[in-house]
PDB file of C-alpha atoms and ligand atoms in Angstrom:
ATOM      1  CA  UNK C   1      17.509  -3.179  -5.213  1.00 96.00           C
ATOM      2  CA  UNK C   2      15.585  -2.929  -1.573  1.00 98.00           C
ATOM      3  CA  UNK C   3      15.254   0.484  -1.160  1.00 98.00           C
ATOM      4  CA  UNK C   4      12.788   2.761   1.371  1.00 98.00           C
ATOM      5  CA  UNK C   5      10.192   4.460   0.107  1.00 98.00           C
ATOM      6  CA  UNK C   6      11.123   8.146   1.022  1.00 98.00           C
ATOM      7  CA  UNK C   7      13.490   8.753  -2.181  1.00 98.00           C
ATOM      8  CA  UNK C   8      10.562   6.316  -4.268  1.00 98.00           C
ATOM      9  CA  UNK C   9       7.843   8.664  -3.561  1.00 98.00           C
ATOM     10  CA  UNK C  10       9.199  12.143  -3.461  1.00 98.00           C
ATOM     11  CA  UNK C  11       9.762  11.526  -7.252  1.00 98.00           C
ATOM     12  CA  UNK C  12       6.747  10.139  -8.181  1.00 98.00           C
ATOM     13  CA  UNK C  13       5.026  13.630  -6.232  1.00 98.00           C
ATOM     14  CA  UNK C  14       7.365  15.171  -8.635  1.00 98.00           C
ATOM     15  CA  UNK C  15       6.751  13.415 -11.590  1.00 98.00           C
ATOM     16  CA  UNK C  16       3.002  13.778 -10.921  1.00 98.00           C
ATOM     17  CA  UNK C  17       2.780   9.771 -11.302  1.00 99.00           C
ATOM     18  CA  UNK C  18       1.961   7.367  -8.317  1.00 99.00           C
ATOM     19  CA  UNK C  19       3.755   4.233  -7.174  1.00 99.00           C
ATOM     20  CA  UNK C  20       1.429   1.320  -6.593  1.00 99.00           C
ATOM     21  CA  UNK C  21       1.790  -0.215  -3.123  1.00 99.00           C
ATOM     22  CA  UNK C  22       0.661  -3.891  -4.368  1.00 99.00           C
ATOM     23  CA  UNK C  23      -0.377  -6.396  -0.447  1.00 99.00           C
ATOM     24  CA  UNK C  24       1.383  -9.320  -0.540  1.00 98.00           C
ATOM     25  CA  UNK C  25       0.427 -12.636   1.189  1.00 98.00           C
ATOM     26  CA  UNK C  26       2.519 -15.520   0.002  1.00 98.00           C
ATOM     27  CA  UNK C  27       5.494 -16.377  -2.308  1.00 98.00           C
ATOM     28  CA  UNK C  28       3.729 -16.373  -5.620  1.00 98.00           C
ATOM     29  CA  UNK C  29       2.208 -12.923  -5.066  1.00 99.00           C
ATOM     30  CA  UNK C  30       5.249 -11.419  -4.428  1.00 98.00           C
ATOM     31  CA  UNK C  31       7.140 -13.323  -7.432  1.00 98.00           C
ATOM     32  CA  UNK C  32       4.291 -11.788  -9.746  1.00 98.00           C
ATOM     33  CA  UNK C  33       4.836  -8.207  -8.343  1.00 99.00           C
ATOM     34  CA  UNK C  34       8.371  -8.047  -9.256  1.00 98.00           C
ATOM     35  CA  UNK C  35       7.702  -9.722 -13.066  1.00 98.00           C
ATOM     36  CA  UNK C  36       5.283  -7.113 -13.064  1.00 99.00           C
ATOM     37  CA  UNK C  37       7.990  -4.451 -12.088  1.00 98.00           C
ATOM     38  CA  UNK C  38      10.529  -5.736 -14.088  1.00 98.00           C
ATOM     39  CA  UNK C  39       8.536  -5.943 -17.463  1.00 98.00           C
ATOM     40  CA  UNK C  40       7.181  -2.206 -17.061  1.00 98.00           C
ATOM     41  CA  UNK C  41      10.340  -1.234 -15.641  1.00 98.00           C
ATOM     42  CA  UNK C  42       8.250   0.209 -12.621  1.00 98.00           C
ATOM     43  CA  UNK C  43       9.111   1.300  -8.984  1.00 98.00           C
ATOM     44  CA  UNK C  44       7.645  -1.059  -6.642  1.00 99.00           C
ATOM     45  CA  UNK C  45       5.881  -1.089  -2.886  1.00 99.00           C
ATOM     46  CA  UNK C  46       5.469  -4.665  -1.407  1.00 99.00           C
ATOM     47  CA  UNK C  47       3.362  -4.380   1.624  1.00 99.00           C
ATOM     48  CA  UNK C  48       2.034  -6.061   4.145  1.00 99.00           C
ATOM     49  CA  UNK C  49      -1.011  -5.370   7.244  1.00 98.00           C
ATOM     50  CA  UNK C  50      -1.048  -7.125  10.575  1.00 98.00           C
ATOM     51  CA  UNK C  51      -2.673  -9.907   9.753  1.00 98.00           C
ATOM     52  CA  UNK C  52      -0.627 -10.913   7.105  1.00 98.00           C
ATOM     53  CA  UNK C  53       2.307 -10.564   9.469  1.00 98.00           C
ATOM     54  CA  UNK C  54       0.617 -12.780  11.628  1.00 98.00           C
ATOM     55  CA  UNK C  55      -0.054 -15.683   9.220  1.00 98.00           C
ATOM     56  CA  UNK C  56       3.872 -15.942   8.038  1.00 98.00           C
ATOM     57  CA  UNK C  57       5.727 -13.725  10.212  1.00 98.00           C
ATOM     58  CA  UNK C  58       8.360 -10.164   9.166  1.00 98.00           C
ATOM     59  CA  UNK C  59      11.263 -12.339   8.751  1.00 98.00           C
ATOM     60  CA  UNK C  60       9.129 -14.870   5.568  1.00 98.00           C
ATOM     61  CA  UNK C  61       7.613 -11.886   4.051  1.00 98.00           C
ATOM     62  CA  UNK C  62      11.287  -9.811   4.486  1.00 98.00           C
ATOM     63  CA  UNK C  63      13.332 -12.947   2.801  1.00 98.00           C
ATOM     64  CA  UNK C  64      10.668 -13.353   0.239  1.00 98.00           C
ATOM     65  CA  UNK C  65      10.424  -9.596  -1.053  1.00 98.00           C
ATOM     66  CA  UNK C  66      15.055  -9.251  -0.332  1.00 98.00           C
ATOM     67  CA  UNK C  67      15.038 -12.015  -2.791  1.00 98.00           C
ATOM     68  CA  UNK C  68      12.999 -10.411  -4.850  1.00 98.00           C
ATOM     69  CA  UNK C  69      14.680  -7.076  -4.809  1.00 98.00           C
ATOM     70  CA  UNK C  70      18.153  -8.568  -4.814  1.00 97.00           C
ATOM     71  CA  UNK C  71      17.941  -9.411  -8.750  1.00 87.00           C
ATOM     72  CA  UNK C  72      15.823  -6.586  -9.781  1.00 98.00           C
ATOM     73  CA  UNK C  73      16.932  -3.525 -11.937  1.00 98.00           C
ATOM     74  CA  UNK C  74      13.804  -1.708 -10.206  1.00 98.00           C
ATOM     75  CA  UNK C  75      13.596  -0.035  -6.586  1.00 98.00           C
ATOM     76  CA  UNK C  76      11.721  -2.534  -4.674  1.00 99.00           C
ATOM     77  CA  UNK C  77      10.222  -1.304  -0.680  1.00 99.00           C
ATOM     78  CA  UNK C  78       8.691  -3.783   1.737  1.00 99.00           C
ATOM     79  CA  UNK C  79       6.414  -1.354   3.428  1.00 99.00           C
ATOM     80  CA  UNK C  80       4.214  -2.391   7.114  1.00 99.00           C
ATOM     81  CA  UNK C  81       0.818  -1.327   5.851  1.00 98.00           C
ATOM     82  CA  UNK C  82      -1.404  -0.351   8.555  1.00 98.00           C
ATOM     83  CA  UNK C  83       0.972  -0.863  11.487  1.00 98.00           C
ATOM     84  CA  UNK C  84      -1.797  -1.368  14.613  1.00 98.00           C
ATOM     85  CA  UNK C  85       0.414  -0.475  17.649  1.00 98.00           C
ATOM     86  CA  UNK C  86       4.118   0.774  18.315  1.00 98.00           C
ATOM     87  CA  UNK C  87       5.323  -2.162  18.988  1.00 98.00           C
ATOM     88  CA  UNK C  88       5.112  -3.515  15.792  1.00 98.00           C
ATOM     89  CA  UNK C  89       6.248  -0.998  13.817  1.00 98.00           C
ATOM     90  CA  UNK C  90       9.165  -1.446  16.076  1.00 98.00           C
ATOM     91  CA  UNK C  91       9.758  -5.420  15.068  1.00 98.00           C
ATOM     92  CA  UNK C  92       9.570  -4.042  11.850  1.00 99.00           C
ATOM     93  CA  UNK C  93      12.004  -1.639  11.937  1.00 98.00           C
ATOM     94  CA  UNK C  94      14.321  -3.913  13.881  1.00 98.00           C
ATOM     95  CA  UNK C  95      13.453  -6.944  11.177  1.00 98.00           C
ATOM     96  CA  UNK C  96      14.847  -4.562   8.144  1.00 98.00           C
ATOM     97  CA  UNK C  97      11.158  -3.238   6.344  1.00 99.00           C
ATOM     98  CA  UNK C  98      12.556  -0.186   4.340  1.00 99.00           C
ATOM     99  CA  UNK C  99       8.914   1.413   4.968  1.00 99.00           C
ATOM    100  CA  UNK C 100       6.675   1.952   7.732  1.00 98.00           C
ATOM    101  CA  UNK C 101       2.907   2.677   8.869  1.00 98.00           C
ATOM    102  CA  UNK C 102       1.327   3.053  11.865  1.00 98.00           C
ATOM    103  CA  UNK C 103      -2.370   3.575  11.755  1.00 98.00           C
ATOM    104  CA  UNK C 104      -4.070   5.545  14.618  1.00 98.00           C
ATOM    105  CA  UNK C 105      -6.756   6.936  12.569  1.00 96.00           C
ATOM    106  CA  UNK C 106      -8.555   4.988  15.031  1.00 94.00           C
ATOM    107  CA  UNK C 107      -7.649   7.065  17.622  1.00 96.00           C
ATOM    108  CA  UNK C 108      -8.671  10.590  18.815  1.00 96.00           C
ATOM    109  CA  UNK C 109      -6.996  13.501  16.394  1.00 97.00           C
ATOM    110  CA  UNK C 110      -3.922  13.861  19.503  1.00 98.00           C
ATOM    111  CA  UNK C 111      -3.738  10.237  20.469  1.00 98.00           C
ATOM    112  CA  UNK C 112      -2.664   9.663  16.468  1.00 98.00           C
ATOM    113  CA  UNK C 113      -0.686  12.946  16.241  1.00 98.00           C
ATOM    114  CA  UNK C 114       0.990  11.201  20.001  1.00 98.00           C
ATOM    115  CA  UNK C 115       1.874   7.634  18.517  1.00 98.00           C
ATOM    116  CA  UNK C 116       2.743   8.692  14.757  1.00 98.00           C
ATOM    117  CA  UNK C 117       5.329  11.017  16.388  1.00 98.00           C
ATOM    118  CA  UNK C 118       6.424   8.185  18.733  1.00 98.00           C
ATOM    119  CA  UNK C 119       7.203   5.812  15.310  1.00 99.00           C
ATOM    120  CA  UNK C 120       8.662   9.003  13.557  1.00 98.00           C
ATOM    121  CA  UNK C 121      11.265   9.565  16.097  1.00 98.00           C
ATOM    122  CA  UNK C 122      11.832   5.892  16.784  1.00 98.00           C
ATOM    123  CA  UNK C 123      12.847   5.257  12.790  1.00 98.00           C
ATOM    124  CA  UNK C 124      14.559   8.838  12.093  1.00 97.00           C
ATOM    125  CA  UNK C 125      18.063   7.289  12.910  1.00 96.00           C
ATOM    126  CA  UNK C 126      17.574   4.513  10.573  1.00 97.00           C
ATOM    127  CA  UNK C 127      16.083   6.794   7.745  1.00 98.00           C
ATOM    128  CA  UNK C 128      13.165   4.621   7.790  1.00 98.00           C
ATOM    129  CA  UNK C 129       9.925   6.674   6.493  1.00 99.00           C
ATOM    130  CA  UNK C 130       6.831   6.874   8.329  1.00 99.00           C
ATOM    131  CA  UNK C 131       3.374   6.778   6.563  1.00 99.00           C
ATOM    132  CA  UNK C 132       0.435   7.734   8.492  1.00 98.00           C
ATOM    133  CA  UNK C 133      -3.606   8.272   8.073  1.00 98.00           C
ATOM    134  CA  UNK C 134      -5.646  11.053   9.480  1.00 97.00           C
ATOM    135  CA  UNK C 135      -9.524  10.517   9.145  1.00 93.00           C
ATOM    136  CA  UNK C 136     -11.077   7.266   8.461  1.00 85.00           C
ATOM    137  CA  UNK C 137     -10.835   5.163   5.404  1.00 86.00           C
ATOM    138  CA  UNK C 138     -14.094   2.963   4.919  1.00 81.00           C
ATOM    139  CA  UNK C 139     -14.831  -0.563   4.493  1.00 80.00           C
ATOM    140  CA  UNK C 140     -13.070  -3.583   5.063  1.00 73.00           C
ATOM    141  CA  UNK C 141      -9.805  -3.147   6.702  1.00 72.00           C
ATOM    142  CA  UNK C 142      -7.371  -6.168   7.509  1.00 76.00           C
ATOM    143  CA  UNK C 143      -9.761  -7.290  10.521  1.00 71.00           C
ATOM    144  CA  UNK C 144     -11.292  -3.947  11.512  1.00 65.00           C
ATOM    145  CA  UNK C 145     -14.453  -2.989   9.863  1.00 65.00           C
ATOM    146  CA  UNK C 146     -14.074   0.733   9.200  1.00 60.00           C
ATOM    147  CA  UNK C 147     -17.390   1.107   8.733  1.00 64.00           C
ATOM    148  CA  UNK C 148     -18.252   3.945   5.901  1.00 64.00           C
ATOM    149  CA  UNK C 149     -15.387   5.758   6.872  1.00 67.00           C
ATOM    150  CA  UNK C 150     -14.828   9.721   7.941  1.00 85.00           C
ATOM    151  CA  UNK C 151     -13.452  12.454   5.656  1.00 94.00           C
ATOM    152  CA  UNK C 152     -10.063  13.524   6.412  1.00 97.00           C
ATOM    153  CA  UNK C 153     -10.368  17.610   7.405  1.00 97.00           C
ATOM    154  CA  UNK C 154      -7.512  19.778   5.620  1.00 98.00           C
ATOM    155  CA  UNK C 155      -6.662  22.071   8.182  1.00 98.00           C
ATOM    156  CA  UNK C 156      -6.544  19.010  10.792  1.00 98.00           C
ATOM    157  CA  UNK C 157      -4.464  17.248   8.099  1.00 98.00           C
ATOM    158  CA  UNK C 158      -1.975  20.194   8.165  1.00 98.00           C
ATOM    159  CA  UNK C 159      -1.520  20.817  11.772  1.00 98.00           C
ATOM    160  CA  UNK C 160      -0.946  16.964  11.727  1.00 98.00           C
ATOM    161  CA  UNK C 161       1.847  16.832   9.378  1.00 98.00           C
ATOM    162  CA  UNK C 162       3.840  19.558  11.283  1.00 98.00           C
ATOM    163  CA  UNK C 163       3.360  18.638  14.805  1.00 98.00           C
ATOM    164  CA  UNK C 164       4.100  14.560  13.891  1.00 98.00           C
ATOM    165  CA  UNK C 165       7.000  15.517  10.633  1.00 98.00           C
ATOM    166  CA  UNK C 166       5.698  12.203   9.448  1.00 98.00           C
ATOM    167  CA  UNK C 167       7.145  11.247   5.706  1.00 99.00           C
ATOM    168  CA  UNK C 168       4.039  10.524   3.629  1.00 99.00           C
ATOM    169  CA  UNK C 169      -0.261  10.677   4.731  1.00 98.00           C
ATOM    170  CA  UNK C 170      -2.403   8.443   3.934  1.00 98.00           C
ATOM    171  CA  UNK C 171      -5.981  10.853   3.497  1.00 98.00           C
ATOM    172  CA  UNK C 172      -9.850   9.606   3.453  1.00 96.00           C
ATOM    173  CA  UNK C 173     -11.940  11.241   0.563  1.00 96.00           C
ATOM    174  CA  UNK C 174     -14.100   8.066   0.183  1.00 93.00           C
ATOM    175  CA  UNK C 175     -12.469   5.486  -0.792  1.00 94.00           C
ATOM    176  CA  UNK C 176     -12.891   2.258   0.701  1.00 93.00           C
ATOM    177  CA  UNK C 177     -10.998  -1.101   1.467  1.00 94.00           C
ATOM    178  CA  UNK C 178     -12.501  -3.822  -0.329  1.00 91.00           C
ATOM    179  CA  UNK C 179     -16.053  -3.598  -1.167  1.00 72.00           C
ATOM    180  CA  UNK C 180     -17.614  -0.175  -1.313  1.00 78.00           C
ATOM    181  CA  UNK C 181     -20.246   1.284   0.972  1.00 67.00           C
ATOM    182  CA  UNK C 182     -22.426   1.815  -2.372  1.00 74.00           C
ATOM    183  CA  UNK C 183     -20.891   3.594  -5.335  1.00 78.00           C
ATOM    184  CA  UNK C 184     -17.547   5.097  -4.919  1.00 84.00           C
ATOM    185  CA  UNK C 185     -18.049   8.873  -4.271  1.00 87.00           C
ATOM    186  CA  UNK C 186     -14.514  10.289  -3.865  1.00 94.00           C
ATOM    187  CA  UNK C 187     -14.337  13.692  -2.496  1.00 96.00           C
ATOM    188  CA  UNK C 188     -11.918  15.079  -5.522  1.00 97.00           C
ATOM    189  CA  UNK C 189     -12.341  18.786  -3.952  1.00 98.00           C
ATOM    190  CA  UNK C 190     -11.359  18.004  -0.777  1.00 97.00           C
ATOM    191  CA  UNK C 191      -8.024  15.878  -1.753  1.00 98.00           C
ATOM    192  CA  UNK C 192      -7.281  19.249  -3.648  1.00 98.00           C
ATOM    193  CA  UNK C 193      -7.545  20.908  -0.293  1.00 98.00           C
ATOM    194  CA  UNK C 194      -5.601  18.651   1.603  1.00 98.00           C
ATOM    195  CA  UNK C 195      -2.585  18.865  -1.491  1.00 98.00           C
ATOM    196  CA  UNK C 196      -2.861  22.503  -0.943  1.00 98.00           C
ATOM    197  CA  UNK C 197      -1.790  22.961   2.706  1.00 98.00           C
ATOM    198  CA  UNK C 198       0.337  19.404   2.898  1.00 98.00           C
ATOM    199  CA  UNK C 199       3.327  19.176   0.921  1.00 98.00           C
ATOM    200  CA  UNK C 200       4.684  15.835   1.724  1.00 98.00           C
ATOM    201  CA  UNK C 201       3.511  12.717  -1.024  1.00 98.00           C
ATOM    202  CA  UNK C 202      -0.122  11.898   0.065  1.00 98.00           C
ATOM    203  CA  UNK C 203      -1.676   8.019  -0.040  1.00 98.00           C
ATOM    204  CA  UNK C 204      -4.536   6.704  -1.499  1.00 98.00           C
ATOM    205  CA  UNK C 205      -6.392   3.670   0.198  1.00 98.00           C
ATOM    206  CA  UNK C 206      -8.627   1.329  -0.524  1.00 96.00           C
ATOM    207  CA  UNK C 207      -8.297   1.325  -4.653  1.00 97.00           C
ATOM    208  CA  UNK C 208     -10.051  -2.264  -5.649  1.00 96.00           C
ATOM    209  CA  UNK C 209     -12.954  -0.900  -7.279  1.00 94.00           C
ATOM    210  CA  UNK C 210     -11.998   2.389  -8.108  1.00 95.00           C
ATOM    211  CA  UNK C 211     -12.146   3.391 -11.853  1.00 95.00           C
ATOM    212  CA  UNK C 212      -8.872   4.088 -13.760  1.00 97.00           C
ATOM    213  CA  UNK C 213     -10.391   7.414 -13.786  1.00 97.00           C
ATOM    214  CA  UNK C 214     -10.876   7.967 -10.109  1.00 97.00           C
ATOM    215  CA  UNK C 215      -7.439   6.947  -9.711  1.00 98.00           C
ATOM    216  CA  UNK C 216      -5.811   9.023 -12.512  1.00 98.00           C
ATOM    217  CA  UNK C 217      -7.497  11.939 -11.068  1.00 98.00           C
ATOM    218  CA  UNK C 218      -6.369  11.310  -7.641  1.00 98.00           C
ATOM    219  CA  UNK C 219      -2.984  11.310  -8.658  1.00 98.00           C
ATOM    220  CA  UNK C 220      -2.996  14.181 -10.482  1.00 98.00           C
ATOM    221  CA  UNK C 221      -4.704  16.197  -7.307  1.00 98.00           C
ATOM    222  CA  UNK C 222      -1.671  14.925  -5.656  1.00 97.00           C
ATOM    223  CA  UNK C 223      -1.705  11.166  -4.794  1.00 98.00           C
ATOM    224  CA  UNK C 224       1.596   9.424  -4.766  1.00 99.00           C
ATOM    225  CA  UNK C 225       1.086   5.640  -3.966  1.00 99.00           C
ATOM    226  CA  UNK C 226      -1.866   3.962  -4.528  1.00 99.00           C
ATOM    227  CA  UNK C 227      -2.603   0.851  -2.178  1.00 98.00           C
ATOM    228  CA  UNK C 228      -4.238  -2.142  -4.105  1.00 98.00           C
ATOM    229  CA  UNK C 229      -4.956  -5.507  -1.930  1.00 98.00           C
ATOM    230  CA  UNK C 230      -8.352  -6.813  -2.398  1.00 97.00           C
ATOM    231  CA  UNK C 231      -8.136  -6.547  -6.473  1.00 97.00           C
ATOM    232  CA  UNK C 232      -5.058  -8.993  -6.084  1.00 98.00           C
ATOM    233  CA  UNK C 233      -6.693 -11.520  -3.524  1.00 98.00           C
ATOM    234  CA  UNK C 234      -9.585 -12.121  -5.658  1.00 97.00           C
ATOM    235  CA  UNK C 235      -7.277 -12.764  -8.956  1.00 98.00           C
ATOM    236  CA  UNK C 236      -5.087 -15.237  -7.244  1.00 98.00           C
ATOM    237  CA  UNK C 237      -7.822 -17.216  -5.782  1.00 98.00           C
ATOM    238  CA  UNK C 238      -9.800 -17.311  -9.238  1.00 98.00           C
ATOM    239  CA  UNK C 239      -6.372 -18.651 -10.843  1.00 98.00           C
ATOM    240  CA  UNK C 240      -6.145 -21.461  -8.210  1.00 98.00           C
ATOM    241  CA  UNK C 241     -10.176 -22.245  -8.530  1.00 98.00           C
ATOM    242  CA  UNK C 242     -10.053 -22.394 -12.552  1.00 97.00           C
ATOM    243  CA  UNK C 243      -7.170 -24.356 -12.555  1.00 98.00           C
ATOM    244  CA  UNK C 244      -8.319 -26.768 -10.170  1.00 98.00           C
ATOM    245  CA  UNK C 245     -11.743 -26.644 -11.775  1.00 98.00           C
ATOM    246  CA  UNK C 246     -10.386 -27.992 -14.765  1.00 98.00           C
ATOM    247  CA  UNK C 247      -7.810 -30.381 -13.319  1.00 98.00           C
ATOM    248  CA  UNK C 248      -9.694 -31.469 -10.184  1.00 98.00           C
ATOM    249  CA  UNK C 249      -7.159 -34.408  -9.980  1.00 98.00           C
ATOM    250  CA  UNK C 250      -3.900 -31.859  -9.757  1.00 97.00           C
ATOM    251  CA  UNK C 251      -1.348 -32.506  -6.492  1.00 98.00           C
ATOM    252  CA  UNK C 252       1.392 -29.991  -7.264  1.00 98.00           C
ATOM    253  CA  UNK C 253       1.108 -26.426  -6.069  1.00 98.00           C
ATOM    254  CA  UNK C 254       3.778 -25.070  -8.692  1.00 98.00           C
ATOM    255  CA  UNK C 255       1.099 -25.930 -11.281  1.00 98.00           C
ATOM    256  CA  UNK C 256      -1.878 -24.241  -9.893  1.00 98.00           C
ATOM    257  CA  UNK C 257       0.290 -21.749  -8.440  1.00 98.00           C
ATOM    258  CA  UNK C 258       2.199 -20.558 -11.576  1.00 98.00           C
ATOM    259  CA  UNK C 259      -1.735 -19.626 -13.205  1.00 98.00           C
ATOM    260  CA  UNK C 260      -2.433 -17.927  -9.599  1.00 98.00           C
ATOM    261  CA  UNK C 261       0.697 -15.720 -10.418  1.00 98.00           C
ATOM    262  CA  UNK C 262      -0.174 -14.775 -14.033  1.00 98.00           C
ATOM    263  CA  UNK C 263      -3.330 -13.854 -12.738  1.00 98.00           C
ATOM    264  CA  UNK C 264      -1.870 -11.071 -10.274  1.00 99.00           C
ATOM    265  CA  UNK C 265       0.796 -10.251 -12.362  1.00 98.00           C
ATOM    266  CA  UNK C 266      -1.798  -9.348 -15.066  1.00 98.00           C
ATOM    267  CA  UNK C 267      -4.130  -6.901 -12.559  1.00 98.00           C
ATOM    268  CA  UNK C 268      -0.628  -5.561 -11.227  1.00 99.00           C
ATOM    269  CA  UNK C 269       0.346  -4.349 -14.413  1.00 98.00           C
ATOM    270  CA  UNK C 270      -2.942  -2.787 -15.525  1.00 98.00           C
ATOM    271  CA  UNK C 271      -2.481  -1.006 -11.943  1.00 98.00           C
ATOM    272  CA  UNK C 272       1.157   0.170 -12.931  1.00 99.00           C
ATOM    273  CA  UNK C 273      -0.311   1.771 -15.940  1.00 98.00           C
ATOM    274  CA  UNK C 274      -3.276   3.372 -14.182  1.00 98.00           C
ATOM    275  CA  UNK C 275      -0.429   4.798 -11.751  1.00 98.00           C
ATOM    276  CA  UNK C 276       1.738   5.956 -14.578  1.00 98.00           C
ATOM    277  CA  UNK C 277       4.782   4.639 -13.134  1.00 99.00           C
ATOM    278  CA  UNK C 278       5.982   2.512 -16.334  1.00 98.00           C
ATOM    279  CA  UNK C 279       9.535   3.469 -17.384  1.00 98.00           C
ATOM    280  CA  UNK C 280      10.025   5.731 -13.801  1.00 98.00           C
ATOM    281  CA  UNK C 281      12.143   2.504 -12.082  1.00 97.00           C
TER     282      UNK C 281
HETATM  283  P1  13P B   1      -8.185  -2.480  -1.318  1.00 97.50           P
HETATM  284  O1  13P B   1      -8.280  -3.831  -0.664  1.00 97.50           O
HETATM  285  O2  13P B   1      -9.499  -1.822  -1.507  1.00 97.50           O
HETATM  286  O3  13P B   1      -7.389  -2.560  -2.582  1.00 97.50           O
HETATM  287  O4  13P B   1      -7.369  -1.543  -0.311  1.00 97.50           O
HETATM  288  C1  13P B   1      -5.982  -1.737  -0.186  1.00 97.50           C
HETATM  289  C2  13P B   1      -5.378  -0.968   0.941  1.00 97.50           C
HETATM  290  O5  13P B   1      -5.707   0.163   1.222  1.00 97.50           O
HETATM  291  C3  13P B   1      -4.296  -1.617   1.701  1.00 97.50           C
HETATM  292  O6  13P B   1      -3.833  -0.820   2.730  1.00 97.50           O
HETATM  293 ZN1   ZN B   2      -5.319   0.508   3.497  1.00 97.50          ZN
HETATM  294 NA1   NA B   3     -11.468  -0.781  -2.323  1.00 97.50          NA
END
């Protein structure tokens, strides 16, 4: 069933596991997420930046992820990942996405605090949750380059949650999106700190190239949902390059697409395990 992600997440803070918030692009992905979900009878977040929006539109991405959720047995969220401005949090909301970011770690500490609180009280009367990020996560980010990122500061982390009552924070302690500026050094202490002064489920960007370790130990210093996007890109495009590799003469995009599919629906379980959310649907 399409559910938000408030109920989703406050268990998984409680079970001390993590649901993994898997970006979708196209039809395929999103059919390999749910097998995924459905064979590890796992909670699922299907998300979706800016850009992605812009290629297909809410309303493709919306269909394709109801259609999903309409025969699963598993809680299924289509979540706005890194919403850039108001405004389209706002189509989202309107369109039906059960989940919501905006992103104004970009911003100056009150211009986020101003615009999360803006998207807060806009979706409070449709129960829609609000995910936000305080501090910089590095890397590679939709079409921003975040650079090597900024450390999200506890005590600014905690004055943020109260003044914006935002649902869920997403927190820098290194991690980056896509490739990594050098070897992942996550800042394990400092996630501790955050946990300790922040009680609402906390988000972890940016996990392509993180070790199962890494992640495992984020989660259990108080990560709830762990964003994976790049990990996913690069296994459906290998699936379609093999294939074609081998059959340089094939027309039909169900054949090439079905090995794209196992592809992602192979990292997307290993990622379900690493989260710990098998059996939690
Ligand atoms: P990766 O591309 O590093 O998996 O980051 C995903 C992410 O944070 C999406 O918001
Ligand atoms: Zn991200
Ligand atoms: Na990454």
């Amino acid at each position: 069933a399409l559910v938000t992600t408030k109920e989703m997440l406050l268990k998984a803070q409680e079970g001390k596991y993590a649901v993994g918030a898997f970006n979708v692009e196209n039809m395929e992905m999103v059919m390999a997420v749910i097998e995924a979900a459905q064979e590890l009878n796992s909670p699922v977040i299907m998300q979706t930046t800016p850009s992605t929006v812009k290629y297909a539109g809410l309303d493709y991405y919306l269909a394709n992820v109801s259609a999903a959720a309409k025969e699963a047995s598993v809680p299924v969220a289509i979540h706005l990942d890194h919403g850039s401005s108001f405004d389209l949090a706002m189509q989202a909301l309107r369109k039906g996405y059960t989940s919501i970011m905006i992103d104004g770690s970009h911003s100056v500490f009150e211009e986020n605090i101003d615009i999360t609180k803006r998207v807060v009280d806009a979706c409070k009367a449709s129960l829609i949750p609000v995910e936000a990020e305080l501090g910089k996560v590095g890397g590679k980010e939709d079409d921003l380059d975040g650079g090597c990122g900024g450390y999200t500061d506890p005590e600014e982390a905690k004055i943020f949650v109260e003044k914006t009552n935002v649902d869920s924070l997403a927190v820098a302690i290194g991690t980056a999106h896509g490739v990594y500026c050098g070897v992942p050094k996550l800042d394990l202490d400092r996630l501790s700190e955050i946990r300790k002064v922040v009680d609402i489920p906390l988000v972890l960007h940016g996990a392509s190239g993180l070790s199962e370790e890494a992640i495992k130990e984020s989660i259990k210093r108080g990560i709830s949902k762990v964003n994976f996007a790049t990990e996913l890109r690069i296994a459906y495009t290998e699936g379609v390059k093999n294939y074609l590799k081998e059959n340089p003469d094939a027309i039909d995009p169900k054949k090439y697409g079905s090995v794209a599919m196992e592809k992602v629906k192979e990292i997307v379980k290993s990622r379900m395990e690493m989260c710990g959310s098998i059996n939690k649907a």
